[in-house]
XYZ file of C-alpha atoms in Angstrom:
725
model
C -10.212 8.707 27.866
C -10.822 9.271 24.150
C -8.555 6.418 23.032
C -10.686 3.322 22.587
C -13.836 5.326 21.833
C -15.626 5.676 18.504
C -15.007 9.382 17.935
C -16.813 10.513 14.752
C -14.594 10.868 11.707
C -13.488 14.451 11.299
C -13.513 14.350 7.510
C -16.838 12.527 7.282
C -19.434 15.333 7.229
C -17.691 17.405 4.524
C -17.227 14.371 2.290
C -20.764 13.115 2.813
C -22.356 16.500 2.081
C -20.141 17.401 -0.875
C -18.472 20.337 0.874
C -15.036 18.725 0.627
C -13.114 20.208 -2.297
C -10.946 17.812 -4.278
C -8.285 19.128 -6.645
C -10.576 19.221 -9.674
C -13.177 21.132 -7.624
C -10.758 23.987 -6.991
C -11.398 27.045 -9.136
C -7.892 28.422 -9.653
C -8.028 31.819 -11.416
C -6.338 31.829 -14.820
C -5.655 28.088 -14.674
C -4.810 26.189 -17.856
C -5.169 22.454 -18.355
C -2.423 19.945 -19.099
C -2.426 16.882 -21.346
C 0.261 14.287 -22.021
C 1.548 12.774 -25.253
C 2.667 9.217 -24.585
C 4.629 6.457 -26.229
C 2.749 4.115 -28.540
C 5.526 1.487 -28.496
C 6.828 -0.549 -25.532
C 10.510 -0.105 -26.365
C 12.179 2.063 -28.955
C 14.323 5.040 -29.901
C 12.587 8.358 -30.534
C 13.471 9.381 -34.104
C 11.381 12.532 -34.476
C 8.553 14.598 -32.972
C 6.395 16.621 -35.369
C 3.438 18.915 -34.820
C 0.415 19.151 -37.121
C 0.707 22.569 -38.854
C -3.085 22.787 -39.117
C -3.392 23.244 -35.343
C -3.091 26.645 -33.617
C 0.058 25.909 -31.615
C 0.468 29.555 -30.672
C -2.477 29.062 -28.294
C -0.649 26.270 -26.437
C 2.373 25.698 -24.281
C 4.453 22.692 -25.336
C 7.110 21.096 -23.110
C 9.649 18.342 -23.838
C 12.642 16.983 -21.918
C 14.862 19.843 -23.085
C 12.714 22.291 -21.072
C 13.648 20.633 -17.752
C 15.854 23.088 -15.817
C 17.423 20.469 -13.538
C 17.781 16.697 -13.781
C 15.465 14.712 -16.028
C 14.693 12.203 -13.308
C 11.896 11.367 -10.891
C 14.035 10.987 -7.779
C 13.007 8.221 -5.413
C 15.458 5.396 -4.688
C 17.184 4.689 -7.997
C 17.601 7.674 -10.393
C 16.551 5.666 -13.459
C 13.095 6.995 -14.404
C 12.990 10.143 -16.562
C 10.341 12.790 -16.024
C 9.932 12.914 -19.816
C 11.377 10.328 -22.197
C 14.092 11.877 -24.320
C 16.016 9.431 -26.522
C 14.505 6.061 -25.590
C 11.096 4.853 -24.388
C 10.937 1.780 -22.195
C 7.202 1.208 -21.911
C 3.911 2.006 -23.593
C 2.254 5.197 -22.309
C 5.577 6.720 -21.222
C 5.298 10.528 -21.139
C 7.200 12.336 -23.937
C 5.496 15.697 -24.599
C 3.334 17.897 -22.352
C 0.770 20.409 -23.606
C -1.203 23.096 -21.767
C -4.169 25.061 -23.088
C -6.808 27.313 -21.586
C -9.463 24.866 -22.808
C -9.170 21.320 -21.489
C -10.735 19.787 -24.602
C -8.303 21.653 -26.843
C -5.371 20.512 -24.718
C -6.366 16.912 -25.420
C -7.004 17.705 -29.072
C -3.516 19.209 -29.343
C -2.045 16.013 -27.883
C -3.623 14.062 -30.736
C -1.905 16.358 -33.260
C 1.613 15.360 -32.152
C 3.288 12.633 -34.201
C 6.234 10.650 -32.861
C 8.326 8.280 -34.969
C 10.277 5.445 -33.367
C 12.938 2.936 -34.183
C 11.495 -0.169 -32.500
C 13.653 -2.161 -30.079
C 12.868 -5.682 -28.826
C 10.619 -5.663 -25.731
C 10.537 -8.126 -22.834
C 7.136 -8.774 -21.269
C 7.753 -12.053 -19.391
C 9.474 -11.595 -16.035
C 11.095 -15.019 -16.360
C 12.740 -13.928 -19.628
C 14.159 -10.678 -18.246
C 17.941 -10.310 -18.036
C 17.908 -7.132 -15.904
C 17.480 -7.394 -12.141
C 16.634 -4.268 -10.179
C 17.241 -5.820 -6.768
C 17.795 -9.208 -5.141
C 17.887 -10.493 -1.561
C 18.950 -13.569 0.332
C 17.731 -14.677 3.751
C 19.510 -17.685 5.174
C 19.461 -19.408 8.536
C 20.361 -22.854 9.823
C 21.532 -25.697 7.580
C 19.124 -26.126 4.675
C 20.612 -29.395 3.375
C 20.557 -30.967 6.828
C 16.951 -29.868 7.274
C 15.844 -31.548 4.062
C 17.923 -34.642 4.847
C 16.066 -35.038 8.139
C 12.637 -34.496 6.584
C 10.111 -37.318 6.262
C 8.210 -35.459 3.549
C 9.246 -32.810 1.020
C 6.492 -30.802 -0.676
C 6.980 -28.440 -3.633
C 4.637 -25.950 -5.284
C 4.507 -22.887 -7.520
C 2.151 -19.957 -6.951
C 1.334 -16.945 -9.121
C -0.270 -13.641 -8.236
C -1.388 -10.973 -10.700
C -1.098 -7.243 -10.988
C -3.822 -5.165 -9.315
C -5.240 -1.707 -10.010
C -5.692 0.642 -7.034
C -9.083 1.906 -8.258
C -9.144 4.820 -5.809
C -12.318 6.870 -6.073
C -10.427 10.020 -7.177
C -8.030 9.852 -10.111
C -4.542 11.360 -9.932
C -4.760 15.153 -10.009
C -2.235 17.951 -9.427
C -2.046 21.725 -9.977
C 1.089 23.872 -10.000
C 1.829 27.614 -9.967
C 4.567 30.016 -8.934
C 3.879 32.692 -6.354
C 6.412 35.119 -4.875
C 9.252 33.016 -6.217
C 7.930 29.790 -4.644
C 6.942 26.942 -6.966
C 3.797 25.477 -5.393
C 2.251 22.101 -6.100
C -1.096 21.088 -4.663
C -2.915 17.865 -5.288
C -4.166 14.405 -4.467
C -1.225 12.641 -2.850
C 0.036 10.542 0.045
C 3.579 11.808 0.619
C 4.173 15.587 0.367
C 7.867 15.368 1.224
C 8.478 12.702 -1.464
C 7.114 15.173 -4.012
C 9.170 17.995 -2.519
C 12.427 16.043 -2.733
C 11.722 14.982 -6.327
C 10.937 18.569 -7.330
C 14.207 19.947 -5.945
C 16.143 17.847 -8.457
C 13.865 18.479 -11.441
C 13.907 22.253 -10.963
C 17.326 22.642 -9.341
C 15.795 24.593 -6.457
C 16.262 24.494 -2.755
C 13.423 23.164 -0.577
C 12.464 26.665 0.585
C 11.663 27.640 -3.025
C 9.211 24.746 -3.443
C 5.987 24.115 -1.566
C 3.814 20.979 -1.659
C 0.271 20.959 -0.253
C -2.097 17.996 -0.061
C -5.684 18.639 -1.107
C -8.595 16.467 0.037
C -7.646 13.073 -1.384
C -10.045 10.408 -2.578
C -8.051 7.317 -1.676
C -4.519 6.180 -2.321
C -3.776 2.552 -1.328
C -0.144 3.189 -2.333
C -1.059 4.436 -5.789
C -0.427 8.028 -4.729
C 2.855 7.309 -2.963
C 5.388 7.702 -5.780
C 3.363 8.613 -8.880
C 2.367 12.171 -7.821
C 6.051 13.143 -8.036
C 5.854 12.468 -11.782
C 2.584 14.347 -12.184
C 3.765 17.265 -10.057
C 6.850 17.638 -12.219
C 4.707 17.675 -15.364
C 2.270 20.293 -14.069
C 5.066 22.488 -12.709
C 7.029 22.413 -15.993
C 3.950 23.599 -17.857
C 3.110 26.229 -15.232
C 6.581 27.760 -15.309
C 6.672 27.908 -19.099
C 3.110 29.261 -19.308
C 3.606 31.758 -16.504
C 0.236 30.757 -15.047
C -1.306 27.907 -12.999
C -1.709 24.561 -14.759
C -3.880 21.675 -13.621
C -3.493 18.057 -14.785
C -6.350 15.721 -13.928
C -6.299 12.214 -15.372
C -9.471 10.552 -16.546
C -10.054 6.976 -15.411
C -8.682 5.340 -18.552
C -5.434 7.328 -18.462
C -5.010 6.755 -14.746
C -5.445 2.990 -15.062
C -3.275 2.696 -18.160
C -0.249 4.696 -17.016
C 0.072 4.592 -13.220
C 1.684 1.951 -11.032
C 0.108 -1.390 -10.109
C 0.760 -4.200 -7.639
C 3.789 -6.279 -8.660
C 2.879 -9.590 -10.318
C 4.835 -12.420 -8.731
C 5.885 -16.043 -9.077
C 6.732 -17.815 -5.813
C 8.136 -21.349 -5.555
C 8.229 -23.360 -2.330
C 10.119 -26.516 -1.376
C 9.334 -27.521 2.189
C 10.665 -30.305 4.400
C 8.619 -31.570 7.342
C 8.465 -34.363 9.875
C 5.700 -36.921 9.434
C 3.653 -35.155 12.122
C 3.938 -31.793 10.360
C 6.743 -29.878 12.077
C 8.652 -27.567 9.749
C 12.293 -28.515 9.225
C 13.277 -26.629 6.069
C 11.871 -23.943 3.777
C 13.505 -23.144 0.439
C 11.654 -20.278 -1.252
C 12.211 -18.466 -4.534
C 10.442 -15.164 -5.315
C 10.359 -13.329 -8.651
C 8.521 -10.023 -9.032
C 7.877 -7.955 -12.154
C 9.022 -4.379 -11.571
C 8.059 -2.987 -14.978
C 10.270 -0.568 -16.889
C 11.783 1.432 -14.003
C 12.792 0.624 -10.448
C 10.455 3.055 -8.581
C 9.841 1.320 -5.210
C 10.411 -2.235 -6.454
C 13.444 -2.876 -4.268
C 11.633 -2.138 -1.020
C 8.456 -3.897 -2.166
C 10.592 -6.989 -2.794
C 12.251 -6.554 0.593
C 8.955 -6.742 2.459
C 7.759 -9.626 0.310
C 10.997 -11.490 1.026
C 10.796 -10.909 4.775
C 7.221 -12.236 4.899
C 7.797 -15.183 2.550
C 8.232 -17.786 5.317
C 4.856 -16.898 6.779
C 3.908 -16.619 10.420
C 5.796 -19.806 11.310
C 8.990 -20.871 13.014
C 11.414 -22.944 10.968
C 15.043 -23.757 11.912
C 16.446 -23.989 8.374
C 15.451 -21.386 5.807
C 16.603 -19.961 2.508
C 14.679 -17.230 0.693
C 16.081 -16.032 -2.635
C 14.282 -13.180 -4.321
C 14.642 -10.775 -7.206
C 12.613 -8.082 -8.953
C 13.270 -7.679 -12.665
C 12.663 -5.203 -15.466
C 10.048 -5.682 -18.182
C 8.816 -3.238 -20.814
C 5.527 -2.456 -19.081
C 4.548 0.600 -17.026
C 6.431 0.527 -13.691
C 4.844 -1.286 -10.789
C 4.956 0.261 -7.352
C 3.406 0.578 -3.935
C 0.097 -1.124 -3.205
C -1.481 -1.899 0.143
C 0.505 -4.790 1.593
C 3.641 -3.803 -0.341
C 4.835 -7.213 -1.526
C 3.598 -9.203 1.468
C 0.221 -10.297 -0.020
C 2.058 -12.027 -2.886
C 4.409 -14.086 -0.757
C 1.849 -14.717 1.993
C -0.564 -16.083 -0.613
C 2.059 -18.658 -1.567
C 3.093 -19.764 1.907
C -0.488 -19.990 3.174
C -1.860 -21.901 0.188
C 1.188 -24.183 0.333
C -0.189 -25.547 3.614
C -3.053 -27.067 1.611
C -0.551 -29.033 -0.515
C 1.286 -30.097 2.628
C -2.017 -31.129 4.184
C -2.706 -33.442 1.254
C 0.799 -34.907 1.401
C 0.754 -35.580 5.153
C -2.990 -36.295 5.451
C -3.130 -33.845 8.346
C -5.563 -30.935 8.191
C -4.001 -27.550 7.545
C -5.385 -26.012 10.761
C -3.502 -28.574 12.847
C -0.338 -27.981 10.819
C -0.542 -24.248 11.375
C -1.077 -24.668 15.095
C 2.042 -26.838 15.344
C 4.286 -24.261 13.696
C 2.827 -20.825 14.402
C 4.941 -18.026 15.874
C 4.398 -17.368 19.575
C 5.962 -15.307 22.336
C 9.662 -16.219 22.420
C 9.820 -17.506 18.844
C 12.698 -16.595 16.523
C 12.165 -15.555 12.899
C 14.305 -16.485 9.892
C 16.241 -13.211 10.271
C 17.086 -14.026 13.892
C 14.542 -11.667 15.441
C 13.323 -12.752 18.879
C 9.625 -12.003 19.394
C 9.489 -10.744 22.957
C 6.143 -8.924 23.101
C 2.779 -8.423 21.404
C 2.494 -11.737 19.524
C -1.173 -12.424 18.822
C -1.019 -14.905 15.936
C -2.241 -17.920 17.916
C -5.083 -15.997 19.551
C -6.221 -14.570 16.191
C -6.287 -18.065 14.715
C -8.215 -19.494 17.663
C -10.832 -16.740 17.649
C -11.377 -16.808 13.884
C -11.732 -20.602 13.880
C -14.095 -20.646 16.854
C -16.355 -17.792 15.779
C -16.657 -19.058 12.197
C -17.438 -22.649 13.305
C -14.676 -23.632 10.907
C -14.241 -27.229 12.061
C -17.925 -28.187 12.130
C -18.634 -26.410 8.839
C -15.859 -28.300 7.052
C -17.521 -31.556 8.034
C -20.986 -30.294 7.090
C -19.764 -29.033 3.705
C -18.029 -32.361 3.023
C -21.410 -34.051 3.428
C -23.126 -31.400 1.255
C -20.614 -31.778 -1.559
C -21.042 -35.562 -1.680
C -24.691 -35.071 -2.686
C -24.526 -34.707 -6.474
C -28.043 -33.245 -6.590
C -27.046 -30.085 -4.738
C -26.747 -27.091 -7.108
C -23.585 -25.723 -5.472
C -20.343 -26.795 -3.911
C -19.600 -25.328 -0.498
C -16.172 -24.594 0.912
C -14.525 -22.931 3.881
C -10.870 -21.903 4.017
C -8.554 -20.062 6.354
C -5.266 -18.247 6.447
C -3.185 -16.507 9.075
C -0.425 -13.961 8.677
C 1.862 -11.361 10.208
C 2.675 -7.896 8.894
C 5.645 -5.822 9.986
C 4.553 -2.389 11.187
C 6.604 0.578 10.026
C 9.560 0.761 7.655
C 11.731 -2.315 7.239
C 14.999 -2.695 9.129
C 16.800 0.599 9.588
C 14.211 2.532 7.544
C 12.597 4.397 10.421
C 15.988 5.394 11.853
C 17.013 6.655 8.405
C 13.818 8.721 8.041
C 14.179 10.274 11.505
C 10.587 11.488 11.215
C 9.271 14.478 13.143
C 5.819 15.551 14.269
C 4.628 18.176 16.676
C 1.971 20.359 18.162
C 1.630 24.131 18.093
C 0.017 26.283 20.737
C -1.056 29.593 19.221
C -1.268 32.834 21.166
C -5.040 32.795 20.533
C -5.305 29.476 22.376
C -5.510 27.014 19.490
C -3.933 23.553 19.656
C -2.711 22.511 16.213
C -1.287 19.064 15.383
C 1.621 19.297 12.953
C 2.365 16.251 10.797
C 2.954 15.519 7.129
C 0.902 12.332 7.397
C -2.046 12.582 5.027
C -5.703 11.763 5.504
C -6.528 9.494 2.544
C -9.689 7.969 3.936
C -8.266 5.911 6.782
C -9.107 8.251 9.673
C -5.643 9.649 10.429
C -6.870 13.082 11.544
C -9.409 11.594 13.919
C -6.797 9.244 15.379
C -4.242 12.053 15.884
C -6.793 14.117 17.807
C -7.698 11.163 20.040
C -4.053 10.388 20.827
C -3.235 14.038 21.586
C -6.411 14.406 23.614
C -5.488 11.625 26.011
C -1.835 12.663 26.159
C -2.845 16.156 27.349
C -6.037 15.224 29.196
C -8.339 17.632 27.355
C -11.210 17.104 24.870
C -10.299 15.938 21.360
C -12.385 18.787 19.944
C -9.750 21.248 21.184
C -7.269 20.008 18.578
C -7.066 21.171 14.977
C -5.092 19.305 12.306
C -2.813 21.394 10.111
C -3.069 20.739 6.357
C -0.090 18.657 5.180
C 1.889 21.553 3.708
C 5.682 21.364 3.512
C 5.945 25.033 4.521
C 3.893 24.427 7.664
C 4.494 20.889 8.961
C 7.663 18.891 9.691
C 8.656 15.822 7.680
C 6.804 12.950 9.339
C 7.769 10.510 6.627
C 5.376 9.031 4.078
C 1.821 7.856 4.753
C 2.668 4.235 3.999
C 3.894 1.008 5.621
C 1.217 0.798 8.350
C 3.313 3.398 10.210
C 1.054 6.416 10.651
C -0.613 5.456 13.920
C 2.271 3.548 15.510
C 5.190 5.781 14.477
C 3.737 9.231 13.785
C 0.944 8.863 16.330
C 3.660 8.043 18.848
C 5.510 11.239 17.913
C 2.315 13.275 18.289
C 1.831 11.753 21.735
C 5.427 12.573 22.750
C 5.156 16.150 21.467
C 1.880 16.608 23.354
C 3.529 15.393 26.554
C 6.175 18.092 26.034
C 3.385 20.658 25.836
C 1.830 19.196 28.970
C 5.111 19.610 30.858
C 5.331 23.210 29.649
C 1.814 23.922 30.927
C 2.638 22.385 34.296
C 6.039 24.085 34.662
C 5.196 27.524 33.264
C 1.468 27.909 33.999
C 1.093 25.624 36.979
C -1.489 23.292 35.481
C -3.008 21.922 32.290
C -5.937 24.151 31.266
C -9.349 22.552 31.637
C -11.598 25.150 29.967
C -11.301 27.098 26.690
C -10.995 30.361 28.622
C -8.237 28.896 30.789
C -6.471 27.640 27.626
C -6.375 31.182 26.204
C -4.825 32.518 29.391
C -2.245 29.735 29.426
C -1.456 30.298 25.741
C -0.805 33.992 26.343
C 1.582 33.076 29.141
C 3.443 30.350 27.235
C 3.712 32.164 23.910
C 5.067 35.322 25.584
C 4.267 37.638 22.689
C 5.161 35.204 19.896
C 2.349 34.134 17.526
C 2.782 30.457 18.453
C 4.989 27.989 20.252
C 5.893 24.614 18.746
C 6.694 21.348 20.484
C 8.218 18.608 18.318
C 9.344 15.012 18.731
C 11.740 13.095 16.483
C 11.870 9.342 15.968
C 14.693 7.576 17.776
C 15.505 3.943 17.120
C 15.179 1.828 20.295
C 18.656 0.620 21.321
C 17.602 -3.034 21.410
C 16.214 -2.966 17.843
C 19.112 -3.780 15.514
C 19.293 -4.567 11.816
C 22.094 -5.381 9.373
C 21.218 -4.442 5.784
C 24.243 -6.286 4.415
C 23.354 -9.680 5.900
C 19.582 -9.183 6.241
C 19.799 -10.300 9.838
C 18.235 -8.856 12.966
C 14.992 -7.086 13.811
C 13.245 -6.643 10.478
C 10.465 -4.667 12.186
C 10.007 -3.256 15.660
C 6.844 -5.331 15.963
C 4.402 -7.325 13.854
C 0.630 -7.191 13.669
C -1.202 -10.488 13.181
C -4.437 -11.632 11.567
C -6.444 -14.724 10.752
C -9.380 -15.016 8.385
C -11.975 -17.646 7.521
C -13.813 -17.371 4.202
C -17.083 -19.271 3.778
C -18.240 -19.565 0.153
C -20.195 -21.573 -2.370
C -19.731 -22.181 -6.084
C -22.512 -22.597 -8.620
C -22.049 -25.950 -10.364
C -23.347 -24.654 -13.687
C -21.540 -21.304 -13.997
C -18.709 -21.778 -11.456
C -19.590 -18.338 -10.097
C -18.375 -17.848 -6.519
C -20.463 -16.305 -3.776
C -18.811 -15.446 -0.481
C -21.373 -16.047 2.261
C -19.398 -14.834 5.276
C -15.972 -13.627 6.333
C -14.750 -14.002 9.900
C -11.502 -12.300 10.811
C -9.553 -11.662 14.010
C -6.767 -9.080 13.912
C -4.182 -8.180 16.540
C -3.484 -4.460 16.185
C -2.121 -3.819 19.684
C -4.772 -1.287 20.678
C -7.727 0.051 18.719
C -7.474 3.832 19.082
C -10.897 4.095 17.422
C -12.559 0.651 17.232
C -15.144 1.609 14.621
C -12.511 3.087 12.309
C -10.377 -0.013 12.863
C -13.270 -2.270 11.882
C -13.868 -0.116 8.815
C -10.228 -0.503 7.795
C -10.431 -4.263 8.268
C -13.650 -4.653 6.277
C -12.413 -2.326 3.530
C -9.002 -3.951 3.252
C -10.452 -7.452 3.341
C -12.964 -6.573 0.607
C -10.101 -5.218 -1.500
C -8.328 -8.532 -0.875
C -11.429 -10.457 -1.939
C -11.455 -8.437 -5.159
C -7.836 -9.446 -5.876
C -8.708 -13.046 -5.022
C -11.876 -13.409 -7.088
C -12.432 -10.622 -9.612
C -9.562 -8.343 -10.509
C -7.137 -9.105 -13.339
C -5.420 -6.422 -15.410
C -4.996 -7.761 -18.943
C -1.852 -6.663 -20.769
C -1.241 -6.864 -24.498
C 2.009 -5.653 -26.057
C 2.921 -4.120 -22.726
C -0.208 -2.053 -22.125
C -3.308 -2.651 -19.991
C -6.194 -3.194 -22.394
C -8.996 -3.360 -19.825
C -8.232 0.065 -18.387
C -11.823 1.058 -17.649
C -14.029 0.197 -14.700
C -16.543 -1.303 -17.125
C -14.232 -4.246 -17.787
C -11.873 -4.176 -14.815
C -14.248 -5.380 -12.126
C -13.793 -4.416 -8.478
C -16.081 -5.316 -5.575
C -18.894 -2.911 -4.775
C -20.922 -2.697 -1.580
C -23.274 -5.257 -3.124
C -20.385 -7.723 -3.435
C -19.210 -7.299 0.153
C -20.258 -10.312 2.235
C -21.295 -10.172 5.892
C -18.234 -9.643 8.082
C -17.538 -10.608 11.664
C -14.547 -8.626 12.913
C -12.791 -9.535 16.151
C -10.280 -7.008 17.477
C -7.430 -8.649 19.369
C -5.386 -6.267 21.501
C -1.879 -7.379 22.443
C -0.383 -3.997 23.370
C 2.990 -2.936 21.993
C 4.995 -1.003 24.561
C 6.407 1.448 21.991
C 3.164 2.285 20.208
C 0.820 5.067 21.357
C -1.388 3.487 24.038
C -0.163 0.096 22.760
C -1.214 0.517 19.110
C 0.480 -1.269 16.195
C 0.006 -1.067 12.423
C -3.321 -1.888 10.772
C -3.723 -0.432 7.272
C -2.149 -3.218 5.192
C -2.798 -6.251 7.380
C -6.365 -6.950 6.125
C -5.121 -7.126 2.502
C -2.670 -9.935 3.255
C -4.964 -12.828 4.043
C -8.153 -13.087 1.915
C -6.369 -14.472 -1.183
C -5.108 -17.767 0.240
C -8.249 -18.271 2.334
C -10.391 -17.951 -0.813
C -8.170 -20.403 -2.699
C -8.305 -22.835 0.230
C -12.094 -22.578 0.328
C -12.308 -23.171 -3.439
C -10.121 -26.266 -2.976
C -12.352 -27.492 -0.161
C -15.422 -26.988 -2.353
C -14.112 -28.474 -5.600
C -11.155 -30.623 -4.607
C -8.945 -28.600 -6.963
C -6.024 -26.478 -5.764
C -5.762 -23.452 -8.061
C -2.415 -21.849 -7.342
C -3.148 -18.630 -9.244
C -5.230 -15.551 -8.517
C -7.889 -14.477 -9.270
C -10.040 -17.575 -8.773
C -12.444 -16.688 -11.568
C -15.265 -18.912 -12.824
C -13.178 -19.593 -15.941
C -10.194 -20.818 -13.903
C -12.385 -22.931 -11.654
C -14.101 -24.458 -14.680
C -10.750 -25.210 -16.342
C -9.463 -26.883 -13.185
C -12.500 -29.158 -13.111
C -11.833 -30.308 -16.657
């Protein structure tokens, strides 16, 4: 068995030694370089575009909206975002003019020589002042008024979460060229078929006349889900007009200033409970800032809404949510996809409830936590793989949470001690895969090819963005066929070579696409057994079997397509039913101390237990958990994009601070395996889960240390100091 073993990462050696070629490493013969002229106002009408006559424009290619052969739209969900602004700009840094030049420096110089005049229009920067709603949802169950009427205690609170920059190690980068009548885009991206579908509308071409290929990608975290469609369109417009390849590679400042961020959010809770802490009613309001265009805001809000009640059972619930427009760059996908915002609120709210009831928050959680047989606010019955309680128990026990709270209470009473100490926890769920009917709508496909030469090639559009997808696919296929993992090659995500497996998002790659790879491999296994008599056990035997099965053809493909289980039902109109096929669960305990003089926070240890069904590769799973949790600690303690007049003004890594390896505390990771019958070998989703829980645990630990509940992230020294005053 390869599943459950720590197979070495397939992409590791090339990345460690520098042999891996990222987009900007590729030497494309005759390639020119693209630059973008962007809006300098947050909202206005374009009056004129003029070009400095002192510049040699005959050396450049210049593109505006009128050069778009198809629709001026970046197709995703709502067709509201233009590829290039034409009459009106709706945010600072919106793309208006594109320029290509043989010399990258001169391309950027040319961009400076373009002058755009505007008629200013009034901007809206405050989400609470916006009068345009992109999307809204309502979840309702039970009788809310009766629930509050029966409550002994009603507790209210407001919570705010900020934007967050993805800070992937490789900036956005794309190249485009036309070859033999096929417009080809290659670059750093998560979702090749998203780019393909957007390009068909921009260029009015059929899918066969467009090809999208992923290059080695230095991280995504959601930031390369929708934005590469914009960049691909820009590079391809320039390439077609220039008649040569064009590469656009953002520098760090441009990438941070113009690309999508996590949605800022305001969440309000009103909760009714019995005097012993049983939930009777939850009334929750969620507002998210979508920025200037809808992008993925509707589905981000959907996931945030569905997770807003937390990992708890409550008979009477109302969740009202909306995502609104502001005149800032659009917000979009980010690891967790709306859930970290609403889970921060519901988890920290337990600390307010704890104060009101004088019952510790651990006890309150234990009395209300979801378990096997529980029913969610959407009416979903949890019939398998529910590890929330076990995750909480293991995290609490291994961290010595209870005894440390008492010890830190004694420490903090001694005024001579130079620090305050605190320990806080949180627990959460995260739906694996697309929400509701999303997976059925995608109808994703994946497969395996057996070549005549005896190669086994896994075919999927799922991208390796640092999470270990290619290693996991090989392990799953290996055990499905009963041969070594080293026999399997992974095809490059190339829309002319691999089927549409759906996007590499939503904690779906292992559970959904890995499951399809497993099914396709079982089809191959049956073919070996039926047509060759056995599954080959040696490379020489594999070549003989391949010659027999391929029967003169260069290769034979076996594919599987996603089919919705008949007992998983969802109603988009009422938002009732099975929101997700299954949930993953996690608990975390954060142990920290705060310097009394500077209010600087030091995290001393993180203990986390996470139920992921089955760890296909335990070491990779632990790496995901530590990485995601560290990213969550950054959001909780350090990271805060600062916007002025609708633009991010700290768009450099010198003054937007993210955690480094030196900031990462010691981690204890406990893998909890509650197998899911429909996941490959029992596996569920993992990628986003670790991001969901550090924020509220940090805030709870800060409250334990200082006695002050700070209901806003990040918990910076300045905020802590202000709360003490």
